[in-house]
PDB file of C-alpha atoms and ligand atoms in Angstrom:
ATOM      1  CA  MET A   1      -4.454  40.535  83.258  1.00 52.00           C
ATOM      2  CA  ARG A   2      -7.768  40.863  85.128  1.00 61.00           C
ATOM      3  CA  ILE A   3     -10.084  40.715  81.701  1.00 61.00           C
ATOM      4  CA  PHE A   4      -8.017  37.684  80.615  1.00 52.00           C
ATOM      5  CA  LEU A   5      -9.001  35.846  84.043  1.00 48.00           C
ATOM      6  CA  SER A   6     -12.464  37.289  83.706  1.00 59.00           C
ATOM      7  CA  LEU A   7     -12.733  35.512  79.669  1.00 56.00           C
ATOM      8  CA  ILE A   8     -11.179  32.028  81.558  1.00 48.00           C
ATOM      9  CA  SER A   9     -13.957  32.417  84.156  1.00 51.00           C
ATOM     10  CA  ILE A  10     -16.622  33.380  81.459  1.00 60.00           C
ATOM     11  CA  LEU A  11     -15.625  30.359  79.351  1.00 50.00           C
ATOM     12  CA  MET A  12     -15.245  28.003  82.211  1.00 47.00           C
ATOM     13  CA  PHE A  13     -18.634  28.810  83.272  1.00 51.00           C
ATOM     14  CA  PHE A  14     -19.957  27.929  79.629  1.00 54.00           C
ATOM     15  CA  SER A  15     -17.833  24.891  79.458  1.00 52.00           C
ATOM     16  CA  SER A  16     -19.445  23.840  82.999  1.00 50.00           C
ATOM     17  CA  LEU A  17     -22.897  24.228  81.468  1.00 50.00           C
ATOM     18  CA  PHE A  18     -22.562  22.381  78.662  1.00 54.00           C
ATOM     19  CA  ALA A  19     -21.122  19.210  80.509  1.00 54.00           C
ATOM     20  CA  ASP A  20     -23.779  19.145  82.949  1.00 61.00           C
ATOM     21  CA  ASP A  21     -26.155  19.632  80.119  1.00 85.00           C
ATOM     22  CA  TYR A  22     -24.467  16.814  78.372  1.00 85.00           C
ATOM     23  CA  PHE A  23     -25.027  14.432  81.191  1.00 87.00           C
ATOM     24  CA  SER A  24     -28.681  15.703  82.478  1.00 84.00           C
ATOM     25  CA  THR A  25     -30.086  15.267  79.059  1.00 92.00           C
ATOM     26  CA  TYR A  26     -28.664  11.860  78.472  1.00 94.00           C
ATOM     27  CA  PHE A  27     -31.320   9.682  79.808  1.00 94.00           C
ATOM     28  CA  ASP A  28     -33.868  11.646  77.762  1.00 94.00           C
ATOM     29  CA  LYS A  29     -32.123  11.199  74.694  1.00 96.00           C
ATOM     30  CA  VAL A  30     -32.378   7.236  75.812  1.00 96.00           C
ATOM     31  CA  ASP A  31     -36.041   7.522  76.148  1.00 96.00           C
ATOM     32  CA  THR A  32     -36.048   9.609  72.851  1.00 96.00           C
ATOM     33  CA  SER A  33     -33.970   6.501  70.950  1.00 96.00           C
ATOM     34  CA  SER A  34     -35.639   3.271  72.817  1.00 96.00           C
ATOM     35  CA  LEU A  35     -39.285   4.855  71.886  1.00 97.00           C
ATOM     36  CA  TYR A  36     -38.092   4.858  68.217  1.00 97.00           C
ATOM     37  CA  LEU A  37     -37.099   1.465  68.060  1.00 97.00           C
ATOM     38  CA  LYS A  38     -39.911   0.091  70.262  1.00 96.00           C
ATOM     39  CA  GLU A  39     -42.187   1.951  67.337  1.00 95.00           C
ATOM     40  CA  THR A  40     -40.069   0.799  64.380  1.00 95.00           C
ATOM     41  CA  THR A  41     -39.230  -3.008  65.436  1.00 96.00           C
ATOM     42  CA  ASN A  42     -42.135  -4.086  67.987  1.00 95.00           C
ATOM     43  CA  SER A  43     -39.617  -5.655  69.506  1.00 95.00           C
ATOM     44  CA  ASN A  44     -38.960  -6.677  73.038  1.00 95.00           C
ATOM     45  CA  PRO A  45     -35.474  -8.656  73.167  1.00 97.00           C
ATOM     46  CA  LYS A  46     -34.389  -9.950  76.343  1.00 97.00           C
ATOM     47  CA  LEU A  47     -30.936 -10.978  74.818  1.00 98.00           C
ATOM     48  CA  LEU A  48     -28.450  -8.551  72.816  1.00 98.00           C
ATOM     49  CA  ILE A  49     -25.855 -10.179  70.900  1.00 97.00           C
ATOM     50  CA  VAL A  50     -22.745  -7.653  69.953  1.00 96.00           C
ATOM     51  CA  LEU A  51     -20.821  -9.192  67.186  1.00 93.00           C
ATOM     52  CA  THR A  52     -17.286  -8.210  66.069  1.00 87.00           C
ATOM     53  CA  ALA A  53     -16.002  -7.870  62.249  1.00 84.00           C
ATOM     54  CA  GLY A  54     -16.800 -10.807  60.125  1.00 84.00           C
ATOM     55  CA  VAL A  55     -18.746 -12.816  62.330  1.00 88.00           C
ATOM     56  CA  GLU A  56     -22.242 -13.577  61.726  1.00 89.00           C
ATOM     57  CA  GLY A  57     -23.837 -15.057  64.874  1.00 90.00           C
ATOM     58  CA  PRO A  58     -27.057 -16.134  65.019  1.00 92.00           C
ATOM     59  CA  ILE A  59     -28.613 -14.718  62.080  1.00 93.00           C
ATOM     60  CA  ASP A  60     -29.127 -17.602  59.772  1.00 92.00           C
ATOM     61  CA  GLU A  61     -31.230 -19.052  62.195  1.00 94.00           C
ATOM     62  CA  MET A  62     -33.501 -15.783  63.172  1.00 96.00           C
ATOM     63  CA  LYS A  63     -36.918 -15.203  61.511  1.00 96.00           C
ATOM     64  CA  ASP A  64     -38.717 -11.903  60.905  1.00 96.00           C
ATOM     65  CA  ILE A  65     -35.546  -9.962  60.693  1.00 96.00           C
ATOM     66  CA  ILE A  66     -36.056  -5.957  60.880  1.00 96.00           C
ATOM     67  CA  GLU A  67     -32.729  -4.232  60.281  1.00 96.00           C
ATOM     68  CA  VAL A  68     -32.394  -0.822  61.574  1.00 95.00           C
ATOM     69  CA  ASP A  69     -29.120   1.362  60.480  1.00 93.00           C
ATOM     70  CA  SER A  70     -27.703   3.531  63.307  1.00 91.00           C
ATOM     71  CA  LYS A  71     -27.655   6.528  61.535  1.00 90.00           C
ATOM     72  CA  ASP A  72     -31.446   6.191  61.704  1.00 94.00           C
ATOM     73  CA  ILE A  73     -31.824   6.212  65.376  1.00 94.00           C
ATOM     74  CA  PRO A  74     -31.710   9.271  66.861  1.00 94.00           C
ATOM     75  CA  TYR A  75     -28.731  10.262  69.351  1.00 93.00           C
ATOM     76  CA  PHE A  76     -27.016   7.197  68.528  1.00 91.00           C
ATOM     77  CA  PRO A  77     -23.479   6.962  67.885  1.00 88.00           C
ATOM     78  CA  LYS A  78     -21.935   6.524  64.130  1.00 79.00           C
ATOM     79  CA  ALA A  79     -19.781   3.304  63.667  1.00 68.00           C
ATOM     80  CA  LYS A  80     -16.691   4.569  61.915  1.00 71.00           C
ATOM     81  CA  ALA A  81     -14.368   1.566  62.681  1.00 58.00           C
ATOM     82  CA  GLN A  82     -13.550  -0.601  59.666  1.00 60.00           C
ATOM     83  CA  GLY A  83     -15.400  -4.067  59.505  1.00 57.00           C
ATOM     84  CA  HIS A  84     -18.207  -2.792  61.968  1.00 56.00           C
ATOM     85  CA  ALA A  85     -21.582  -2.106  59.910  1.00 67.00           C
ATOM     86  CA  GLY A  86     -23.190   0.139  62.512  1.00 87.00           C
ATOM     87  CA  LYS A  87     -26.459  -1.952  62.517  1.00 92.00           C
ATOM     88  CA  LEU A  88     -29.261  -3.280  64.814  1.00 95.00           C
ATOM     89  CA  ILE A  89     -30.756  -6.359  63.672  1.00 96.00           C
ATOM     90  CA  PHE A  90     -33.862  -7.639  65.496  1.00 97.00           C
ATOM     91  CA  GLY A  91     -35.827 -10.459  64.754  1.00 97.00           C
ATOM     92  CA  LYS A  92     -36.711 -14.162  66.475  1.00 97.00           C
ATOM     93  CA  LEU A  93     -34.679 -17.251  67.473  1.00 96.00           C
ATOM     94  CA  ASN A  94     -36.623 -20.202  68.520  1.00 94.00           C
ATOM     95  CA  GLY A  95     -39.817 -17.757  68.494  1.00 94.00           C
ATOM     96  CA  LYS A  96     -38.210 -15.350  71.078  1.00 96.00           C
ATOM     97  CA  ASP A  97     -36.992 -11.768  70.456  1.00 97.00           C
ATOM     98  CA  ILE A  98     -33.417 -11.131  70.484  1.00 97.00           C
ATOM     99  CA  VAL A  99     -30.783  -8.127  69.015  1.00 97.00           C
ATOM    100  CA  LEU A 100     -27.889  -8.208  67.424  1.00 97.00           C
ATOM    101  CA  MET A 101     -25.590  -5.334  67.085  1.00 95.00           C
ATOM    102  CA  LYS A 102     -23.501  -5.348  64.265  1.00 92.00           C
ATOM    103  CA  GLY A 103     -20.408  -3.196  64.579  1.00 83.00           C
ATOM    104  CA  ARG A 104     -19.835  -1.826  68.084  1.00 86.00           C
ATOM    105  CA  TYR A 105     -18.480   2.097  69.041  1.00 90.00           C
ATOM    106  CA  HIS A 106     -15.143   2.087  70.309  1.00 92.00           C
ATOM    107  CA  TYR A 107     -13.227   5.520  72.270  1.00 94.00           C
ATOM    108  CA  TYR A 108     -10.466   5.347  69.828  1.00 93.00           C
ATOM    109  CA  GLU A 109     -12.968   6.835  67.114  1.00 91.00           C
ATOM    110  CA  GLY A 110     -13.561   9.835  68.909  1.00 91.00           C
ATOM    111  CA  ASN A 111     -16.953   8.921  70.911  1.00 93.00           C
ATOM    112  CA  THR A 112     -16.982   9.912  74.321  1.00 94.00           C
ATOM    113  CA  PRO A 113     -17.346   6.945  76.679  1.00 96.00           C
ATOM    114  CA  GLN A 114     -20.629   7.733  77.338  1.00 96.00           C
ATOM    115  CA  ASP A 115     -21.181   7.945  73.842  1.00 95.00           C
ATOM    116  CA  VAL A 116     -19.859   4.152  73.570  1.00 95.00           C
ATOM    117  CA  VAL A 117     -22.120   2.807  76.356  1.00 97.00           C
ATOM    118  CA  PHE A 118     -25.650   4.963  74.914  1.00 97.00           C
ATOM    119  CA  PRO A 119     -26.986   1.651  72.933  1.00 97.00           C
ATOM    120  CA  TYR A 120     -26.579  -0.210  76.069  1.00 97.00           C
ATOM    121  CA  PHE A 121     -28.667   1.988  77.818  1.00 97.00           C
ATOM    122  CA  VAL A 122     -31.505   2.260  74.824  1.00 97.00           C
ATOM    123  CA  LEU A 123     -31.737  -1.462  74.729  1.00 97.00           C
ATOM    124  CA  ASN A 124     -32.050  -2.258  78.103  1.00 98.00           C
ATOM    125  CA  ALA A 125     -34.819   0.405  78.156  1.00 97.00           C
ATOM    126  CA  LEU A 126     -36.276  -1.720  75.163  1.00 96.00           C
ATOM    127  CA  GLY A 127     -36.211  -4.504  77.713  1.00 96.00           C
ATOM    128  CA  VAL A 128     -32.661  -6.740  77.451  1.00 98.00           C
ATOM    129  CA  GLU A 129     -31.634  -8.094  80.618  1.00 97.00           C
ATOM    130  CA  SER A 130     -28.563 -10.166  78.986  1.00 98.00           C
ATOM    131  CA  VAL A 131     -25.657  -9.325  76.834  1.00 98.00           C
ATOM    132  CA  ILE A 132     -23.174 -11.579  74.822  1.00 97.00           C
ATOM    133  CA  THR A 133     -20.448  -9.775  73.299  1.00 97.00           C
ATOM    134  CA  LEU A 134     -17.046 -10.704  71.492  1.00 96.00           C
ATOM    135  CA  ASN A 135     -14.439  -9.083  70.839  1.00 95.00           C
ATOM    136  CA  ALA A 136     -11.197  -9.580  69.354  1.00 95.00           C
ATOM    137  CA  VAL A 137      -7.657  -9.375  71.025  1.00 97.00           C
ATOM    138  CA  GLY A 138      -4.142  -9.841  70.933  1.00 97.00           C
ATOM    139  CA  GLY A 139      -3.221 -12.981  73.128  1.00 98.00           C
ATOM    140  CA  ILE A 140      -0.625 -11.799  76.184  1.00 98.00           C
ATOM    141  CA  SER A 141      -0.868 -15.484  77.525  1.00 97.00           C
ATOM    142  CA  GLN A 142       1.623 -17.866  76.209  1.00 96.00           C
ATOM    143  CA  SER A 143      -1.018 -20.187  76.317  1.00 96.00           C
ATOM    144  CA  LEU A 144      -3.082 -18.234  74.010  1.00 97.00           C
ATOM    145  CA  ASP A 145      -2.864 -19.105  69.951  1.00 96.00           C
ATOM    146  CA  PRO A 146      -4.698 -17.198  67.006  1.00 96.00           C
ATOM    147  CA  GLY A 147      -7.993 -19.142  66.680  1.00 96.00           C
ATOM    148  CA  ASP A 148      -8.537 -19.771  70.406  1.00 97.00           C
ATOM    149  CA  ILE A 149     -11.691 -18.435  72.055  1.00 97.00           C
ATOM    150  CA  MET A 150     -11.123 -16.915  75.180  1.00 98.00           C
ATOM    151  CA  LEU A 151     -14.005 -16.924  78.020  1.00 98.00           C
ATOM    152  CA  VAL A 152     -13.538 -13.613  79.768  1.00 98.00           C
ATOM    153  CA  THR A 153     -13.308 -14.205  83.280  1.00 98.00           C
ATOM    154  CA  ASP A 154     -12.758 -10.906  84.437  1.00 98.00           C
ATOM    155  CA  HIS A 155     -11.268  -7.426  83.208  1.00 98.00           C
ATOM    156  CA  ILE A 156      -8.765  -4.701  83.928  1.00 98.00           C
ATOM    157  CA  ASN A 157      -9.636  -1.097  82.636  1.00 98.00           C
ATOM    158  CA  GLN A 158      -6.448   0.355  81.139  1.00 97.00           C
ATOM    159  CA  LEU A 159      -8.764   3.247  79.631  1.00 97.00           C
ATOM    160  CA  SER A 160      -7.792   5.904  81.657  1.00 92.00           C
ATOM    161  CA  GLU A 161     -11.589   6.680  81.368  1.00 96.00           C
ATOM    162  CA  ASN A 162     -15.059   5.941  83.032  1.00 97.00           C
ATOM    163  CA  SER A 163     -18.103   5.706  80.948  1.00 97.00           C
ATOM    164  CA  LEU A 164     -20.091   5.916  84.267  1.00 97.00           C
ATOM    165  CA  ARG A 165     -18.565   9.041  85.190  1.00 95.00           C
ATOM    166  CA  GLY A 166     -21.587  11.778  84.894  1.00 94.00           C
ATOM    167  CA  LEU A 167     -23.895   9.144  84.506  1.00 95.00           C
ATOM    168  CA  SER A 168     -24.405   7.274  87.960  1.00 94.00           C
ATOM    169  CA  ILE A 169     -24.315  10.021  89.981  1.00 92.00           C
ATOM    170  CA  GLN A 170     -27.745  11.026  88.816  1.00 90.00           C
ATOM    171  CA  PHE A 171     -28.981   8.114  90.843  1.00 90.00           C
ATOM    172  CA  PRO A 172     -28.171   8.727  94.228  1.00 87.00           C
ATOM    173  CA  GLU A 173     -28.940   5.074  95.256  1.00 89.00           C
ATOM    174  CA  LYS A 174     -26.522   3.481  92.880  1.00 91.00           C
ATOM    175  CA  GLN A 175     -23.726   5.384  92.386  1.00 93.00           C
ATOM    176  CA  PHE A 176     -20.975   3.327  92.942  1.00 95.00           C
ATOM    177  CA  THR A 177     -21.283   0.027  90.825  1.00 96.00           C
ATOM    178  CA  ASP A 178     -20.590  -3.438  92.107  1.00 96.00           C
ATOM    179  CA  MET A 179     -18.047  -5.336  89.920  1.00 97.00           C
ATOM    180  CA  THR A 180     -17.545  -8.667  91.662  1.00 96.00           C
ATOM    181  CA  ASP A 181     -19.502 -10.751  89.141  1.00 96.00           C
ATOM    182  CA  ALA A 182     -18.670  -8.460  86.254  1.00 98.00           C
ATOM    183  CA  TYR A 183     -19.120 -11.110  83.837  1.00 98.00           C
ATOM    184  CA  SER A 184     -21.681 -13.092  85.155  1.00 98.00           C
ATOM    185  CA  PHE A 185     -20.435 -16.516  86.963  1.00 97.00           C
ATOM    186  CA  GLU A 186     -23.546 -18.214  86.008  1.00 97.00           C
ATOM    187  CA  TYR A 187     -23.045 -17.656  82.115  1.00 97.00           C
ATOM    188  CA  GLN A 188     -19.911 -18.574  82.270  1.00 98.00           C
ATOM    189  CA  THR A 189     -20.866 -22.164  83.569  1.00 98.00           C
ATOM    190  CA  LEU A 190     -23.289 -22.593  80.898  1.00 97.00           C
ATOM    191  CA  ALA A 191     -20.962 -21.280  78.126  1.00 97.00           C
ATOM    192  CA  LYS A 192     -18.565 -23.914  79.343  1.00 97.00           C
ATOM    193  CA  ASN A 193     -21.364 -26.304  79.365  1.00 97.00           C
ATOM    194  CA  VAL A 194     -22.851 -25.192  76.020  1.00 97.00           C
ATOM    195  CA  ALA A 195     -19.200 -25.405  74.524  1.00 97.00           C
ATOM    196  CA  THR A 196     -18.268 -28.667  75.704  1.00 97.00           C
ATOM    197  CA  ALA A 197     -21.722 -29.982  74.155  1.00 97.00           C
ATOM    198  CA  ILE A 198     -21.165 -28.668  70.605  1.00 96.00           C
ATOM    199  CA  ASP A 199     -16.908 -29.734  70.777  1.00 96.00           C
ATOM    200  CA  ILE A 200     -15.779 -25.918  70.831  1.00 97.00           C
ATOM    201  CA  GLU A 201     -12.777 -25.404  72.771  1.00 97.00           C
ATOM    202  CA  LEU A 202     -12.358 -22.775  75.328  1.00 98.00           C
ATOM    203  CA  LYS A 203      -9.708 -21.075  76.998  1.00 98.00           C
ATOM    204  CA  GLU A 204     -10.465 -19.202  79.864  1.00 98.00           C
ATOM    205  CA  GLY A 205      -8.641 -15.296  80.877  1.00 98.00           C
ATOM    206  CA  ILE A 206      -8.754 -11.923  81.588  1.00 98.00           C
ATOM    207  CA  TYR A 207      -8.821  -9.141  79.514  1.00 98.00           C
ATOM    208  CA  LEU A 208      -7.290  -5.668  79.634  1.00 98.00           C
ATOM    209  CA  ALA A 209      -8.803  -2.989  77.778  1.00 98.00           C
ATOM    210  CA  THR A 210      -6.259  -0.083  76.136  1.00 98.00           C
ATOM    211  CA  GLN A 211      -7.312   3.300  74.746  1.00 96.00           C
ATOM    212  CA  GLY A 212      -6.137   2.273  71.442  1.00 93.00           C
ATOM    213  CA  PRO A 213      -5.647   2.593  68.349  1.00 95.00           C
ATOM    214  CA  ASN A 214      -2.071   1.767  68.419  1.00 97.00           C
ATOM    215  CA  TYR A 215      -0.867  -1.647  69.248  1.00 97.00           C
ATOM    216  CA  GLU A 216       0.687  -2.100  72.315  1.00 97.00           C
ATOM    217  CA  THR A 217       4.552  -1.812  72.543  1.00 97.00           C
ATOM    218  CA  LYS A 218       6.808  -4.625  73.326  1.00 96.00           C
ATOM    219  CA  SER A 219       6.984  -3.354  77.400  1.00 98.00           C
ATOM    220  CA  GLU A 220       3.483  -2.255  77.689  1.00 98.00           C
ATOM    221  CA  VAL A 221       2.700  -5.927  76.656  1.00 98.00           C
ATOM    222  CA  LYS A 222       5.386  -7.036  79.365  1.00 97.00           C
ATOM    223  CA  MET A 223       3.801  -5.220  81.716  1.00 98.00           C
ATOM    224  CA  PHE A 224       0.110  -6.086  81.325  1.00 98.00           C
ATOM    225  CA  ARG A 225       1.298  -9.273  81.242  1.00 98.00           C
ATOM    226  CA  ALA A 226       3.009  -8.508  85.150  1.00 98.00           C
ATOM    227  CA  PHE A 227      -0.782  -6.901  85.746  1.00 98.00           C
ATOM    228  CA  GLY A 228      -2.111 -10.473  85.079  1.00 98.00           C
ATOM    229  CA  ALA A 229      -3.410  -9.660  81.577  1.00 98.00           C
ATOM    230  CA  ASP A 230      -3.977 -12.879  79.308  1.00 98.00           C
ATOM    231  CA  ALA A 231      -5.391 -10.569  76.429  1.00 98.00           C
ATOM    232  CA  VAL A 232      -5.501  -7.384  75.206  1.00 98.00           C
ATOM    233  CA  GLY A 233      -8.383  -5.375  73.106  1.00 97.00           C
ATOM    234  CA  MET A 234      -9.610  -2.023  72.391  1.00 96.00           C
ATOM    235  CA  SER A 235     -13.027  -2.320  73.548  1.00 96.00           C
ATOM    236  CA  THR A 236     -15.557  -4.198  76.203  1.00 97.00           C
ATOM    237  CA  VAL A 237     -15.145  -2.416  79.523  1.00 98.00           C
ATOM    238  CA  PHE A 238     -16.785   0.697  79.125  1.00 98.00           C
ATOM    239  CA  GLU A 239     -19.729  -1.608  77.876  1.00 98.00           C
ATOM    240  CA  VAL A 240     -19.461  -4.151  80.441  1.00 98.00           C
ATOM    241  CA  LEU A 241     -19.192  -1.268  83.398  1.00 98.00           C
ATOM    242  CA  ALA A 242     -22.801  -0.196  81.827  1.00 98.00           C
ATOM    243  CA  CYS A 243     -24.296  -3.460  81.904  1.00 98.00           C
ATOM    244  CA  ASN A 244     -23.483  -3.816  85.704  1.00 98.00           C
ATOM    245  CA  PHE A 245     -24.591  -0.972  86.239  1.00 97.00           C
ATOM    246  CA  LEU A 246     -27.974  -1.732  84.610  1.00 97.00           C
ATOM    247  CA  ASN A 247     -28.093  -4.717  86.179  1.00 97.00           C
ATOM    248  CA  MET A 248     -27.576  -6.573  82.844  1.00 98.00           C
ATOM    249  CA  LYS A 249     -25.643 -10.195  83.208  1.00 98.00           C
ATOM    250  CA  VAL A 250     -22.774 -10.287  80.576  1.00 98.00           C
ATOM    251  CA  LEU A 251     -21.226 -12.846  79.150  1.00 98.00           C
ATOM    252  CA  ALA A 252     -17.925 -12.275  76.723  1.00 98.00           C
ATOM    253  CA  PHE A 253     -15.533 -13.889  74.360  1.00 98.00           C
ATOM    254  CA  SER A 254     -12.329 -12.805  73.361  1.00 97.00           C
ATOM    255  CA  CYS A 255     -10.971 -13.912  69.765  1.00 96.00           C
ATOM    256  CA  ILE A 256      -7.580 -14.374  69.763  1.00 97.00           C
ATOM    257  CA  THR A 257      -6.412 -12.855  66.314  1.00 96.00           C
ATOM    258  CA  ASN A 258      -2.863 -12.303  67.229  1.00 96.00           C
ATOM    259  CA  LYS A 259       0.135 -12.966  69.750  1.00 96.00           C
ATOM    260  CA  ALA A 260       0.347  -9.473  71.451  1.00 96.00           C
ATOM    261  CA  ALA A 261       3.326  -7.430  70.221  1.00 94.00           C
ATOM    262  CA  ASP A 262       6.052  -8.641  72.278  1.00 92.00           C
ATOM    263  CA  LEU A 263       5.387 -12.278  71.214  1.00 92.00           C
ATOM    264  CA  HIS A 264       4.341 -11.711  67.658  1.00 92.00           C
ATOM    265  CA  GLU A 265       6.737 -12.391  64.772  1.00 90.00           C
ATOM    266  CA  GLY A 266       7.131  -9.164  62.678  1.00 91.00           C
ATOM    267  CA  ASN A 267       4.782  -6.035  62.428  1.00 92.00           C
ATOM    268  CA  MET A 268       0.981  -6.049  63.390  1.00 88.00           C
ATOM    269  CA  CYS A 269      -1.776  -5.159  61.324  1.00 90.00           C
ATOM    270  CA  HIS A 270      -5.305  -4.698  60.908  1.00 91.00           C
ATOM    271  CA  GLU A 271      -5.703  -7.128  57.903  1.00 89.00           C
ATOM    272  CA  GLU A 272      -4.445  -9.932  60.367  1.00 91.00           C
ATOM    273  CA  VAL A 273      -7.056  -9.342  63.087  1.00 90.00           C
ATOM    274  CA  LEU A 274     -10.042  -9.439  60.149  1.00 90.00           C
ATOM    275  CA  GLU A 275      -8.202 -12.088  58.383  1.00 91.00           C
ATOM    276  CA  SER A 276      -8.153 -14.445  61.853  1.00 91.00           C
ATOM    277  CA  LEU A 277     -11.758 -13.611  62.512  1.00 91.00           C
ATOM    278  CA  ASN A 278     -13.189 -14.356  59.469  1.00 91.00           C
ATOM    279  CA  GLN A 279     -11.390 -17.844  60.074  1.00 93.00           C
ATOM    280  CA  MET A 280     -13.036 -17.843  63.481  1.00 93.00           C
ATOM    281  CA  SER A 281     -16.322 -17.062  62.237  1.00 93.00           C
ATOM    282  CA  PRO A 282     -18.124 -20.516  61.493  1.00 94.00           C
ATOM    283  CA  LYS A 283     -17.121 -21.685  65.216  1.00 95.00           C
ATOM    284  CA  LEU A 284     -18.066 -18.361  66.981  1.00 95.00           C
ATOM    285  CA  SER A 285     -21.405 -18.099  65.278  1.00 95.00           C
ATOM    286  CA  LYS A 286     -22.196 -22.102  66.442  1.00 95.00           C
ATOM    287  CA  LEU A 287     -21.172 -20.965  69.787  1.00 97.00           C
ATOM    288  CA  THR A 288     -23.491 -17.835  70.104  1.00 96.00           C
ATOM    289  CA  THR A 289     -26.798 -19.384  68.346  1.00 96.00           C
ATOM    290  CA  ALA A 290     -26.332 -22.691  71.061  1.00 96.00           C
ATOM    291  CA  LEU A 291     -25.638 -20.083  73.919  1.00 97.00           C
ATOM    292  CA  ALA A 292     -28.258 -17.301  72.899  1.00 97.00           C
ATOM    293  CA  LYS A 293     -31.427 -20.472  72.477  1.00 96.00           C
ATOM    294  CA  GLU A 294     -29.902 -21.956  76.156  1.00 95.00           C
ATOM    295  CA  ILE A 295     -30.184 -17.997  77.670  1.00 95.00           C
ATOM    296  CA  LEU A 296     -33.872 -17.338  75.632  1.00 95.00           C
ATOM    297  CA  ASN A 297     -35.026 -20.603  76.950  1.00 88.00           C
TER     298      ASN A 297
HETATM  299  N1  LIG B 301      -3.912  -5.481  70.912  1.00 73.66           N
HETATM  300  C1  LIG B 301      -4.735  -4.395  70.963  1.00 73.66           C
HETATM  301  N2  LIG B 301      -6.127  -4.874  70.652  1.00 73.66           N
HETATM  302  C2  LIG B 301      -6.446  -5.724  69.291  1.00 73.66           C
HETATM  303  C3  LIG B 301      -5.162  -6.828  69.266  1.00 73.66           C
HETATM  304  C4  LIG B 301      -3.907  -6.494  69.800  1.00 73.66           C
HETATM  305  O1  LIG B 301      -2.828  -6.955  69.679  1.00 73.66           O
HETATM  306  N3  LIG B 301      -5.495  -7.768  68.273  1.00 73.66           N
HETATM  307  C5  LIG B 301      -6.617  -7.353  68.062  1.00 73.66           C
HETATM  308  N4  LIG B 301      -7.367  -6.393  68.905  1.00 73.66           N
END
């Protein structure tokens, strides 16, 4: 028994060493990674657009494009989800540096929450101050239909995890992140004005994130509706936590690809999500392009 207990404490000692190492070396890796991107691209983007599967964003209007594969960037997580390419695309929009992330990183792929937000720390170190992010969701609110774009006004974290755990504590003066303006109110107003000007209808609502990778049960959706959620997805919240920690302004659009489980007819599948995104792609690209120009202005 005594030998067994000693073995356990030795194991715990080594695992605590490892955990500590992960968090304390995190920011050295951020520096290495951002230095690599600086040397490879010579770009100083102020705006990042995170694209969801099938959506191109402003790429057609960008000049001097440099694509960087995430597998070539030191310490970057590898994109594994179907439809997510795993590329950073640097270029100029109206003469201003911008970066697109084609393929996001999800918790359900097996990444740690801190892996998921690693690119945001890196891109912030490179100069990014604003983030527009897209995601796919199931519509919980009766008023949301497939094809709708929902401007995210706030979120509910049902991931049971936190991407700032172990990271923010290393900055004693900003351990506890304010989330009262999590989705920049200023950018929300801008988004509504831009959408009206280019004749794109925007709905509004609260995004709730689950871990995935399963779709919700009908009972879970009913509970989320009672919580006040309008749409459910499997991403974005970890990233928005990191952005707020880093004082980057965030704007998020949820693409309603399907009705959530308890309103959905028949089984749910990823093909339906990808098909919806493909159909919505032109208006999402138009919206993100117009907004990006305004933000970079
Ligand atoms: N639930 C969770 N994530 C999703 C859904 C959904 O219904 N649709 C697209 N992403």
